[in-house]
Amino acid sequence: MEPRAARDGGGSSSPEPGRGKRLSVGELRSLFEARCAAASEQLPEPPKKSCRPRNGVLQPVIPQLTVTPEEDGEEAQRSPAGVPRAEPDGAWLTTDCSRRLSTSSLSSTGSSSLFEDSEDDLLSDTEGRSQGIVHLEHGVETHQRKAWQTIKTIVNLPVISPFKKRYSWVQLAGHTGSFKAADGGTILKRYSENEEKCFELLLNDRLYSCVPVFHGVVERDGESYIQLDDLLANFEGPCVMDCKMGIRTYLEEELTKAREKPKLRKDMYKKMIDVDPLAPTAEENSQRAVTKPRYMQWRETISSSTNLGFRIEGIKKADGTCNTNFKTTKTREQVRQVFVEFMKGDTATLKKYLKRLYEIRTILESSDFFKRHEVIGSSLLFVHDDSGCANVWLIDFGKTTLLPDEQTLDHRIPWQEGNREDGYLLGLDNLIDILESISER
């Protein structure tokens, strides 16, 4: 056997534990450190640490996944590790990692200012093609880059993603909090007994083809909602305009009740002077308040409602920006210019809008429902996109009231208090005339 001295490379060797001289703890430590240092000088640089197990099988690593709406600039909150989270509707990736697949926000990218007592007009907007912003939160094992890329590719594949469309909800006018997103291309609108009755009557009327499809009343979170078709579900990046129809947006009953119990409203006075500082009378300025009937009648006169029978309530563009600053848009030329900008000079869209408005007018003139109802606060919803799709619907029937004693309305003759005329067809005639003037230029 080869002598130990030859193996160690020298004539003498340090004693080892258990042989010869017994070493102290300090000497043992020094001996160990010296041998480790010598070994590190002789061996090549060790490879980087790998997490691959000895059996050669790499355990799959799935990153924590958070999907947030595109318009939400705030970082999504994540559930604490190990705490189970209730799965939202539409969840499709099942892992042990905490995640949040958030639904669309109920606020717009450009929130609208509200015009008091207007009806609720909630519009949806298609965001992107199939997905929101996807955050993949990286783990400690940086060598797993290919695994991260694979997960990201899977998330972004529209074939795998169940979200054909993602919606953000934009309210151009009315009271907030009246709508919720629903499944199957529908929305939920806060329940109104009057509106439910209108939709039930419309089921058997020709006008039904001009309104959102009614799916009945549903319960959600202890509240009742009317379920309607989402009118924007088949549009890509739609442009939307809400036109409030009629020469007034308040019921005669509202005016009568407000007069019976007059109350000075400082909030309405402020709204008035914000639009026109010269509008209040000397007495109203001294009181710094106005009554509700005074305000309701004044606000119709500053827009095109009184003279044209409709007014532009709000517009949402394809880029998500909203504009509701049309309170003083009053003349034909002003309205015409807004429509020109809304359609961006697209004659094909203009022709489709006109064709649809002709159809709506014909149906309204022969509708039993329309003849027997005072239609207040209802809107025409204009929608088009860059693909060439364009359509118009009647929406909002919360203030549409059945007339007593088989009374009918003309919808064109001027309103005098007591005759309940709403001027709806007057407004539609003027609207068609304005769009026809655009096509002639």
Tab-separated table of C-alpha atoms in Angstrom:
chain	number	residue	atom	x	y	z
A	1	MET	CA	0.000	0.000	0.000
A	2	GLU	CA	1.203	3.476	-0.831
A	3	PRO	CA	2.659	5.266	2.180
A	4	ARG	CA	0.415	7.917	3.664
A	5	ALA	CA	3.134	10.567	3.289
A	6	ALA	CA	3.200	9.987	-0.461
A	7	ARG	CA	-0.547	10.362	-0.695
A	8	ASP	CA	-0.470	13.626	1.219
A	9	GLY	CA	2.342	15.056	-0.892
A	10	GLY	CA	4.807	15.510	1.953
A	11	GLY	CA	7.085	13.700	4.305
A	12	SER	CA	5.111	14.550	7.360
A	13	SER	CA	1.408	14.909	7.878
A	14	SER	CA	-0.868	16.461	10.377
A	15	PRO	CA	-2.321	14.008	12.767
A	16	GLU	CA	-5.940	13.003	12.244
A	17	PRO	CA	-8.614	12.486	14.827
A	18	GLY	CA	-8.424	9.172	16.483
A	19	ARG	CA	-4.787	8.554	15.454
A	20	GLY	CA	-1.673	9.709	17.284
A	21	LYS	CA	-1.896	12.990	19.111
A	22	ARG	CA	-5.391	14.094	20.138
A	23	LEU	CA	-6.178	17.568	18.735
A	24	SER	CA	-8.031	20.346	20.500
A	25	VAL	CA	-11.242	21.848	19.147
A	26	GLY	CA	-9.367	24.933	17.870
A	27	GLU	CA	-6.779	22.751	16.089
A	28	LEU	CA	-9.503	20.657	14.492
A	29	ARG	CA	-11.187	23.817	13.211
A	30	SER	CA	-7.922	25.145	11.765
A	31	LEU	CA	-7.226	21.806	10.086
A	32	PHE	CA	-10.728	21.723	8.552
A	33	GLU	CA	-10.486	25.289	7.203
A	34	ALA	CA	-7.036	24.635	5.716
A	35	ARG	CA	-8.214	21.535	3.851
A	36	CYS	CA	-11.303	23.342	2.579
A	37	ALA	CA	-9.171	26.211	1.287
A	38	ALA	CA	-6.799	23.806	-0.468
A	39	ALA	CA	-9.693	21.940	-2.075
A	40	SER	CA	-11.301	25.138	-3.345
A	41	GLU	CA	-8.063	26.160	-5.086
A	42	GLN	CA	-7.743	22.840	-6.904
A	43	LEU	CA	-11.376	22.346	-7.998
A	44	PRO	CA	-13.040	24.303	-10.860
A	45	GLU	CA	-15.634	26.969	-10.019
A	46	PRO	CA	-18.792	25.174	-8.919
A	47	PRO	CA	-21.874	25.588	-11.059
A	48	LYS	CA	-24.642	27.874	-9.934
A	49	LYS	CA	-27.009	26.377	-7.496
A	50	SER	CA	-29.860	24.537	-9.162
A	51	CYS	CA	-33.199	23.660	-7.745
A	52	ARG	CA	-33.492	20.512	-9.883
A	53	PRO	CA	-34.022	17.551	-7.527
A	54	ARG	CA	-31.711	14.545	-7.508
A	55	ASN	CA	-34.166	12.337	-9.303
A	56	GLY	CA	-33.996	14.694	-12.289
A	57	VAL	CA	-37.672	15.616	-12.213
A	58	LEU	CA	-38.318	19.342	-12.107
A	59	GLN	CA	-41.331	20.305	-10.049
A	60	PRO	CA	-43.659	22.674	-11.914
A	61	VAL	CA	-43.682	26.246	-10.632
A	62	ILE	CA	-46.816	28.297	-11.282
A	63	PRO	CA	-46.501	32.003	-10.520
A	64	GLN	CA	-48.999	33.999	-8.575
A	65	LEU	CA	-51.367	35.549	-11.094
A	66	THR	CA	-53.272	38.814	-10.735
A	67	VAL	CA	-55.524	40.138	-13.493
A	68	THR	CA	-56.678	43.738	-13.099
A	69	PRO	CA	-58.832	46.000	-15.283
A	70	GLU	CA	-56.942	47.996	-17.892
A	71	GLU	CA	-58.170	51.305	-16.599
A	72	ASP	CA	-57.230	50.567	-12.964
A	73	GLY	CA	-53.949	52.237	-12.224
A	74	GLU	CA	-53.759	51.029	-8.631
A	75	GLU	CA	-51.947	47.844	-7.708
A	76	ALA	CA	-54.345	44.974	-7.114
A	77	GLN	CA	-54.528	43.654	-3.585
A	78	ARG	CA	-53.492	40.056	-3.122
A	79	SER	CA	-54.849	37.630	-0.594
A	80	PRO	CA	-52.415	36.545	2.134
A	81	ALA	CA	-50.488	33.357	1.476
A	82	GLY	CA	-52.305	30.285	2.658
A	83	VAL	CA	-55.654	32.075	3.065
A	84	PRO	CA	-58.244	30.721	0.615
A	85	ARG	CA	-60.096	33.298	-1.489
A	86	ALA	CA	-63.582	32.854	-2.901
A	87	GLU	CA	-63.314	32.223	-6.627
A	88	PRO	CA	-64.943	34.873	-8.840
A	89	ASP	CA	-67.173	33.954	-11.742
A	90	GLY	CA	-65.234	32.975	-14.834
A	91	ALA	CA	-62.093	31.774	-13.038
A	92	TRP	CA	-60.265	29.306	-15.264
A	93	LEU	CA	-56.749	28.736	-13.917
A	94	THR	CA	-56.753	26.473	-10.858
A	95	THR	CA	-53.604	26.555	-8.748
A	96	ASP	CA	-52.661	26.691	-5.093
A	97	CYS	CA	-51.327	30.207	-5.615
A	98	SER	CA	-53.420	33.131	-4.414
A	99	ARG	CA	-54.891	35.225	-7.211
A	100	ARG	CA	-57.615	37.681	-8.143
A	101	LEU	CA	-59.386	37.598	-11.493
A	102	SER	CA	-61.185	40.866	-11.194
A	103	THR	CA	-64.234	41.835	-13.131
A	104	SER	CA	-64.598	45.145	-14.892
A	105	SER	CA	-64.764	48.331	-12.939
A	106	LEU	CA	-68.074	50.107	-12.658
A	107	SER	CA	-66.368	53.445	-13.158
A	108	SER	CA	-65.366	54.956	-16.438
A	109	THR	CA	-61.902	56.027	-17.502
A	110	GLY	CA	-63.305	59.505	-17.645
A	111	SER	CA	-66.018	59.861	-15.043
A	112	SER	CA	-68.984	61.977	-15.996
A	113	SER	CA	-70.487	64.868	-14.195
A	114	LEU	CA	-74.079	64.255	-13.243
A	115	PHE	CA	-77.080	66.340	-14.189
A	116	GLU	CA	-79.553	66.123	-11.328
A	117	ASP	CA	-82.739	64.122	-11.838
A	118	SER	CA	-81.648	62.832	-15.225
A	119	GLU	CA	-82.379	59.203	-15.929
A	120	ASP	CA	-79.651	56.605	-15.548
A	121	ASP	CA	-77.755	55.836	-18.737
A	122	LEU	CA	-75.134	53.184	-18.260
A	123	LEU	CA	-73.015	52.148	-21.199
A	124	SER	CA	-70.444	49.468	-21.515
A	125	ASP	CA	-67.229	49.750	-23.370
A	126	THR	CA	-65.193	46.945	-24.808
A	127	GLU	CA	-61.637	47.056	-23.502
A	128	GLY	CA	-59.019	45.594	-25.727
A	129	ARG	CA	-59.565	42.246	-27.387
A	130	SER	CA	-59.632	39.631	-24.695
A	131	GLN	CA	-57.631	40.433	-21.593
A	132	GLY	CA	-56.868	43.046	-19.012
A	133	ILE	CA	-53.450	43.901	-17.613
A	134	VAL	CA	-51.786	40.699	-16.457
A	135	HIS	CA	-49.223	40.860	-13.650
A	136	LEU	CA	-47.006	37.777	-13.195
A	137	GLU	CA	-45.344	37.986	-9.819
A	138	HIS	CA	-41.902	36.401	-9.996
A	139	GLY	CA	-40.682	33.910	-7.393
A	140	VAL	CA	-37.228	33.437	-5.918
A	141	GLU	CA	-36.100	30.817	-8.447
A	142	THR	CA	-34.904	33.047	-11.264
A	143	HIS	CA	-33.740	30.027	-13.288
A	144	GLN	CA	-37.391	29.243	-13.994
A	145	ARG	CA	-37.659	31.937	-16.676
A	146	LYS	CA	-38.992	29.559	-19.313
A	147	ALA	CA	-41.747	28.457	-16.990
A	148	TRP	CA	-42.757	32.099	-16.422
A	149	GLN	CA	-42.809	32.754	-20.148
A	150	THR	CA	-44.966	29.682	-20.702
A	151	ILE	CA	-47.535	30.825	-18.155
A	152	LYS	CA	-47.592	34.319	-19.677
A	153	THR	CA	-48.158	32.875	-23.142
A	154	ILE	CA	-51.030	30.757	-21.891
A	155	VAL	CA	-52.682	33.734	-20.197
A	156	ASN	CA	-52.475	35.878	-23.329
A	157	LEU	CA	-53.824	33.271	-25.749
A	158	PRO	CA	-57.333	34.414	-26.723
A	159	VAL	CA	-58.229	30.808	-27.582
A	160	ILE	CA	-57.716	29.777	-23.961
A	161	SER	CA	-58.967	32.933	-22.270
A	162	PRO	CA	-62.692	32.691	-21.547
A	163	PHE	CA	-63.061	36.484	-21.707
A	164	LYS	CA	-64.072	37.238	-25.283
A	165	LYS	CA	-64.834	40.782	-24.240
A	166	ARG	CA	-64.084	42.796	-21.144
A	167	TYR	CA	-66.246	45.670	-20.165
A	168	SER	CA	-65.837	48.842	-18.271
A	169	TRP	CA	-69.023	50.693	-17.459
A	170	VAL	CA	-69.397	54.338	-18.213
A	171	GLN	CA	-72.312	56.390	-16.959
A	172	LEU	CA	-72.911	59.440	-19.104
A	173	ALA	CA	-75.763	60.807	-17.018
A	174	GLY	CA	-77.994	60.058	-14.080
A	175	HIS	CA	-77.536	58.712	-10.589
A	176	THR	CA	-74.520	56.523	-9.888
A	177	GLY	CA	-74.659	52.996	-8.486
A	178	SER	CA	-77.711	51.945	-10.495
A	179	PHE	CA	-76.074	49.206	-12.558
A	180	LYS	CA	-74.145	45.984	-12.134
A	181	ALA	CA	-72.372	43.784	-14.652
A	182	ALA	CA	-74.049	40.446	-15.349
A	183	ASP	CA	-73.345	37.266	-17.302
A	184	GLY	CA	-74.162	36.383	-20.877
A	185	GLY	CA	-73.894	39.841	-22.397
A	186	THR	CA	-76.405	41.425	-20.023
A	187	ILE	CA	-76.461	44.161	-17.402
A	188	LEU	CA	-78.480	44.634	-14.234
A	189	LYS	CA	-80.323	47.898	-13.700
A	190	ARG	CA	-81.667	48.880	-10.304
A	191	TYR	CA	-85.281	47.809	-10.039
A	192	SER	CA	-88.086	50.214	-10.886
A	193	GLU	CA	-91.655	48.939	-10.734
A	194	ASN	CA	-92.681	51.467	-13.365
A	195	GLU	CA	-89.917	50.407	-15.744
A	196	GLU	CA	-90.691	46.713	-15.243
A	197	LYS	CA	-94.311	47.353	-16.227
A	198	CYS	CA	-93.151	49.214	-19.340
A	199	PHE	CA	-90.935	46.343	-20.482
A	200	GLU	CA	-93.704	43.817	-19.856
A	201	LEU	CA	-96.079	45.871	-22.017
A	202	LEU	CA	-93.420	46.327	-24.684
A	203	LEU	CA	-93.098	42.554	-25.055
A	204	ASN	CA	-96.325	42.645	-27.060
A	205	ASP	CA	-95.726	45.911	-28.901
A	206	ARG	CA	-93.990	46.702	-32.180
A	207	LEU	CA	-91.639	49.015	-30.310
A	208	TYR	CA	-90.000	46.001	-28.652
A	209	SER	CA	-87.568	45.737	-31.574
A	210	CYS	CA	-86.200	49.187	-30.688
A	211	VAL	CA	-85.443	48.616	-26.994
A	212	PRO	CA	-82.996	46.383	-25.062
A	213	VAL	CA	-84.135	42.770	-24.686
A	214	PHE	CA	-85.805	42.304	-21.299
A	215	HIS	CA	-84.786	39.198	-19.292
A	216	GLY	CA	-86.970	39.732	-16.253
A	217	VAL	CA	-86.234	40.695	-12.649
A	218	VAL	CA	-83.396	39.108	-10.660
A	219	GLU	CA	-82.110	39.343	-7.096
A	220	ARG	CA	-78.492	40.238	-6.371
A	221	ASP	CA	-76.999	40.967	-2.955
A	222	GLY	CA	-80.435	41.399	-1.437
A	223	GLU	CA	-81.580	43.928	-4.053
A	224	SER	CA	-83.823	43.612	-7.102
A	225	TYR	CA	-82.596	44.415	-10.599
A	226	ILE	CA	-84.032	44.465	-14.092
A	227	GLN	CA	-81.864	42.328	-16.384
A	228	LEU	CA	-81.374	43.740	-19.889
A	229	ASP	CA	-79.211	43.051	-22.902
A	230	ASP	CA	-75.896	44.888	-22.925
A	231	LEU	CA	-76.320	46.934	-26.091
A	232	LEU	CA	-72.558	47.300	-26.586
A	233	ALA	CA	-71.662	43.616	-26.395
A	234	ASN	CA	-71.197	43.247	-30.173
A	235	PHE	CA	-69.154	46.419	-30.701
A	236	GLU	CA	-65.382	46.804	-30.668
A	237	GLY	CA	-64.284	50.093	-29.131
A	238	PRO	CA	-67.692	51.752	-29.541
A	239	CYS	CA	-68.452	55.442	-29.729
A	240	VAL	CA	-71.612	56.213	-27.783
A	241	MET	CA	-73.984	59.185	-27.619
A	242	ASP	CA	-76.947	59.660	-25.301
A	243	CYS	CA	-79.694	61.991	-26.581
A	244	LYS	CA	-82.384	62.813	-24.031
A	245	MET	CA	-85.658	63.021	-25.924
A	246	GLY	CA	-88.601	65.362	-25.361
A	247	ILE	CA	-89.183	69.000	-24.527
A	248	ARG	CA	-89.002	68.321	-20.785
A	249	THR	CA	-87.374	65.744	-18.515
A	250	TYR	CA	-89.749	66.089	-15.553
A	251	LEU	CA	-93.275	64.791	-15.067
A	252	GLU	CA	-96.168	67.149	-14.563
A	253	GLU	CA	-96.732	65.440	-11.207
A	254	GLU	CA	-93.208	66.360	-10.139
A	255	LEU	CA	-93.852	69.986	-10.968
A	256	THR	CA	-97.171	69.993	-9.075
A	257	LYS	CA	-95.693	68.371	-5.963
A	258	ALA	CA	-92.746	70.771	-5.936
A	259	ARG	CA	-95.127	73.729	-6.073
A	260	GLU	CA	-97.312	72.378	-3.278
A	261	LYS	CA	-94.331	72.163	-0.947
A	262	PRO	CA	-91.877	74.781	-2.204
A	263	LYS	CA	-88.441	74.479	-0.726
A	264	LEU	CA	-85.459	76.686	-1.361
A	265	ARG	CA	-82.568	74.677	-2.710
A	266	LYS	CA	-79.070	76.074	-2.308
A	267	ASP	CA	-77.584	73.179	-4.268
A	268	MET	CA	-79.732	73.969	-7.311
A	269	TYR	CA	-78.840	77.643	-7.038
A	270	LYS	CA	-75.172	76.705	-7.180
A	271	LYS	CA	-75.776	74.510	-10.243
A	272	MET	CA	-77.548	77.414	-11.896
A	273	ILE	CA	-74.831	80.020	-11.341
A	274	ASP	CA	-72.128	77.536	-12.347
A	275	VAL	CA	-73.716	77.448	-15.802
A	276	ASP	CA	-74.996	81.031	-16.007
A	277	PRO	CA	-74.170	83.537	-13.238
A	278	LEU	CA	-76.802	85.919	-14.625
A	279	ALA	CA	-79.661	83.399	-14.548
A	280	PRO	CA	-80.935	83.918	-10.957
A	281	THR	CA	-83.266	86.808	-10.176
A	282	ALA	CA	-82.354	89.477	-7.638
A	283	GLU	CA	-84.496	87.724	-5.035
A	284	GLU	CA	-82.854	84.358	-5.745
A	285	ASN	CA	-79.424	85.964	-5.448
A	286	SER	CA	-80.321	87.454	-2.075
A	287	GLN	CA	-81.606	84.062	-0.871
A	288	ARG	CA	-78.782	82.234	-2.629
A	289	ALA	CA	-81.334	79.519	-3.373
A	290	VAL	CA	-83.998	78.567	-5.921
A	291	THR	CA	-87.060	76.333	-5.854
A	292	LYS	CA	-87.029	73.000	-7.660
A	293	PRO	CA	-89.765	73.948	-10.183
A	294	ARG	CA	-87.814	77.067	-11.112
A	295	TYR	CA	-84.649	75.054	-11.570
A	296	MET	CA	-86.317	72.263	-13.565
A	297	GLN	CA	-87.865	74.679	-16.033
A	298	TRP	CA	-84.724	76.786	-16.317
A	299	ARG	CA	-82.452	73.870	-17.101
A	300	GLU	CA	-84.588	72.845	-20.098
A	301	THR	CA	-84.341	76.321	-21.609
A	302	ILE	CA	-80.540	76.524	-21.556
A	303	SER	CA	-80.168	73.372	-23.698
A	304	SER	CA	-81.852	72.334	-26.938
A	305	SER	CA	-84.669	70.494	-25.105
A	306	THR	CA	-87.177	73.345	-25.275
A	307	ASN	CA	-86.511	74.528	-28.833
A	308	LEU	CA	-85.528	71.238	-30.554
A	309	GLY	CA	-87.269	68.608	-28.438
A	310	PHE	CA	-84.067	66.758	-27.471
A	311	ARG	CA	-80.645	67.440	-26.038
A	312	ILE	CA	-77.256	65.779	-26.143
A	313	GLU	CA	-76.599	64.366	-22.698
A	314	GLY	CA	-73.162	62.836	-23.122
A	315	ILE	CA	-70.644	61.242	-25.467
A	316	LYS	CA	-68.063	58.535	-24.961
A	317	LYS	CA	-65.362	58.138	-27.594
A	318	ALA	CA	-63.604	54.961	-28.661
A	319	ASP	CA	-60.539	55.888	-26.579
A	320	GLY	CA	-62.658	55.889	-23.431
A	321	THR	CA	-62.850	59.644	-22.908
A	322	CYS	CA	-66.222	61.074	-21.938
A	323	ASN	CA	-67.788	64.481	-22.424
A	324	THR	CA	-70.973	65.623	-20.732
A	325	ASN	CA	-70.401	69.341	-21.190
A	326	PHE	CA	-73.423	69.909	-23.432
A	327	LYS	CA	-75.703	71.757	-20.999
A	328	THR	CA	-75.670	74.896	-23.170
A	329	THR	CA	-75.535	73.175	-26.578
A	330	LYS	CA	-78.740	74.708	-27.890
A	331	THR	CA	-78.837	75.735	-31.550
A	332	ARG	CA	-79.215	73.510	-34.596
A	333	GLU	CA	-75.752	74.409	-35.795
A	334	GLN	CA	-74.181	73.580	-32.437
A	335	VAL	CA	-75.941	70.202	-32.356
A	336	ARG	CA	-75.018	69.499	-35.987
A	337	GLN	CA	-71.346	70.165	-35.264
A	338	VAL	CA	-71.367	67.786	-32.295
A	339	PHE	CA	-72.786	65.011	-34.497
A	340	VAL	CA	-70.201	65.696	-37.218
A	341	GLU	CA	-67.386	65.302	-34.689
A	342	PHE	CA	-69.055	62.257	-33.135
A	343	MET	CA	-69.197	60.429	-36.487
A	344	LYS	CA	-65.842	61.811	-37.717
A	345	GLY	CA	-67.309	62.465	-41.140
A	346	ASP	CA	-68.121	58.798	-41.752
A	347	THR	CA	-70.949	58.894	-44.302
A	348	ALA	CA	-71.599	55.145	-44.013
A	349	THR	CA	-72.290	55.493	-40.284
A	350	LEU	CA	-74.478	58.530	-40.949
A	351	LYS	CA	-76.589	56.577	-43.470
A	352	LYS	CA	-77.054	53.709	-41.014
A	353	TYR	CA	-78.128	56.100	-38.276
A	354	LEU	CA	-80.635	57.786	-40.568
A	355	LYS	CA	-82.051	54.462	-41.756
A	356	ARG	CA	-82.524	53.323	-38.177
A	357	LEU	CA	-84.134	56.631	-37.134
A	358	TYR	CA	-86.605	56.409	-40.023
A	359	GLU	CA	-87.491	52.912	-38.855
A	360	ILE	CA	-87.903	54.013	-35.243
A	361	ARG	CA	-90.128	56.930	-36.220
A	362	THR	CA	-92.382	54.694	-38.306
A	363	ILE	CA	-92.721	52.207	-35.448
A	364	LEU	CA	-93.384	54.927	-32.871
A	365	GLU	CA	-96.167	56.422	-34.968
A	366	SER	CA	-97.963	53.043	-35.060
A	367	SER	CA	-97.139	51.854	-31.524
A	368	ASP	CA	-100.060	51.473	-29.125
A	369	PHE	CA	-97.654	51.635	-26.206
A	370	PHE	CA	-96.220	54.951	-27.397
A	371	LYS	CA	-99.653	56.518	-27.961
A	372	ARG	CA	-100.824	55.605	-24.474
A	373	HIS	CA	-97.748	56.741	-22.543
A	374	GLU	CA	-96.162	60.014	-21.491
A	375	VAL	CA	-92.512	59.323	-22.294
A	376	ILE	CA	-90.304	61.428	-20.010
A	377	GLY	CA	-86.558	61.125	-19.429
A	378	SER	CA	-86.104	58.473	-22.119
A	379	SER	CA	-83.091	58.571	-24.430
A	380	LEU	CA	-81.988	57.491	-27.858
A	381	LEU	CA	-78.684	55.662	-27.585
A	382	PHE	CA	-76.422	55.995	-30.640
A	383	VAL	CA	-73.603	53.439	-30.956
A	384	HIS	CA	-71.047	52.823	-33.720
A	385	ASP	CA	-67.506	51.531	-34.102
A	386	ASP	CA	-64.720	51.472	-36.674
A	387	SER	CA	-65.875	48.149	-38.094
A	388	GLY	CA	-68.939	49.793	-39.643
A	389	CYS	CA	-71.488	48.630	-37.062
A	390	ALA	CA	-74.021	51.292	-36.057
A	391	ASN	CA	-77.384	51.205	-34.294
A	392	VAL	CA	-79.840	53.245	-32.233
A	393	TRP	CA	-82.085	52.127	-29.346
A	394	LEU	CA	-84.666	53.625	-27.019
A	395	ILE	CA	-83.564	53.313	-23.388
A	396	ASP	CA	-84.731	54.386	-19.920
A	397	PHE	CA	-88.421	54.079	-19.084
A	398	GLY	CA	-88.333	54.872	-15.377
A	399	LYS	CA	-90.496	57.988	-15.866
A	400	THR	CA	-92.636	56.674	-18.720
A	401	THR	CA	-96.204	56.851	-17.416
A	402	LEU	CA	-99.432	55.236	-18.620
A	403	LEU	CA	-102.091	57.860	-19.382
A	404	PRO	CA	-105.483	57.692	-17.628
A	405	ASP	CA	-108.881	57.053	-19.181
A	406	GLU	CA	-107.699	55.859	-22.592
A	407	GLN	CA	-106.041	59.223	-23.216
A	408	THR	CA	-103.537	59.380	-26.091
A	409	LEU	CA	-100.772	61.807	-26.999
A	410	ASP	CA	-99.694	63.320	-30.299
A	411	HIS	CA	-96.047	63.699	-29.125
A	412	ARG	CA	-95.587	66.648	-31.505
A	413	ILE	CA	-97.884	69.448	-30.353
A	414	PRO	CA	-96.500	72.013	-27.867
A	415	TRP	CA	-96.680	71.228	-24.198
A	416	GLN	CA	-99.053	73.167	-22.000
A	417	GLU	CA	-99.302	72.168	-18.382
A	418	GLY	CA	-102.141	69.704	-18.128
A	419	ASN	CA	-102.012	68.252	-21.671
A	420	ARG	CA	-99.075	65.947	-20.763
A	421	GLU	CA	-97.515	66.243	-24.206
A	422	ASP	CA	-93.829	65.310	-24.128
A	423	GLY	CA	-92.639	66.433	-27.575
A	424	TYR	CA	-90.860	63.142	-28.272
A	425	LEU	CA	-91.706	62.974	-31.993
A	426	LEU	CA	-90.990	66.688	-32.331
A	427	GLY	CA	-87.501	65.987	-31.080
A	428	LEU	CA	-87.079	62.968	-33.348
A	429	ASP	CA	-88.182	64.998	-36.386
A	430	ASN	CA	-85.614	67.692	-35.608
A	431	LEU	CA	-82.913	65.129	-34.966
A	432	ILE	CA	-83.532	63.490	-38.348
A	433	ASP	CA	-83.544	66.901	-40.063
A	434	ILE	CA	-80.153	67.752	-38.548
A	435	LEU	CA	-78.589	64.453	-39.651
A	436	GLU	CA	-80.079	64.872	-43.133
A	437	SER	CA	-78.476	68.328	-43.339
A	438	ILE	CA	-75.104	66.728	-42.587
A	439	SER	CA	-75.536	64.247	-45.448
A	440	GLU	CA	-76.421	67.053	-47.853
A	441	ARG	CA	-73.227	69.034	-47.234
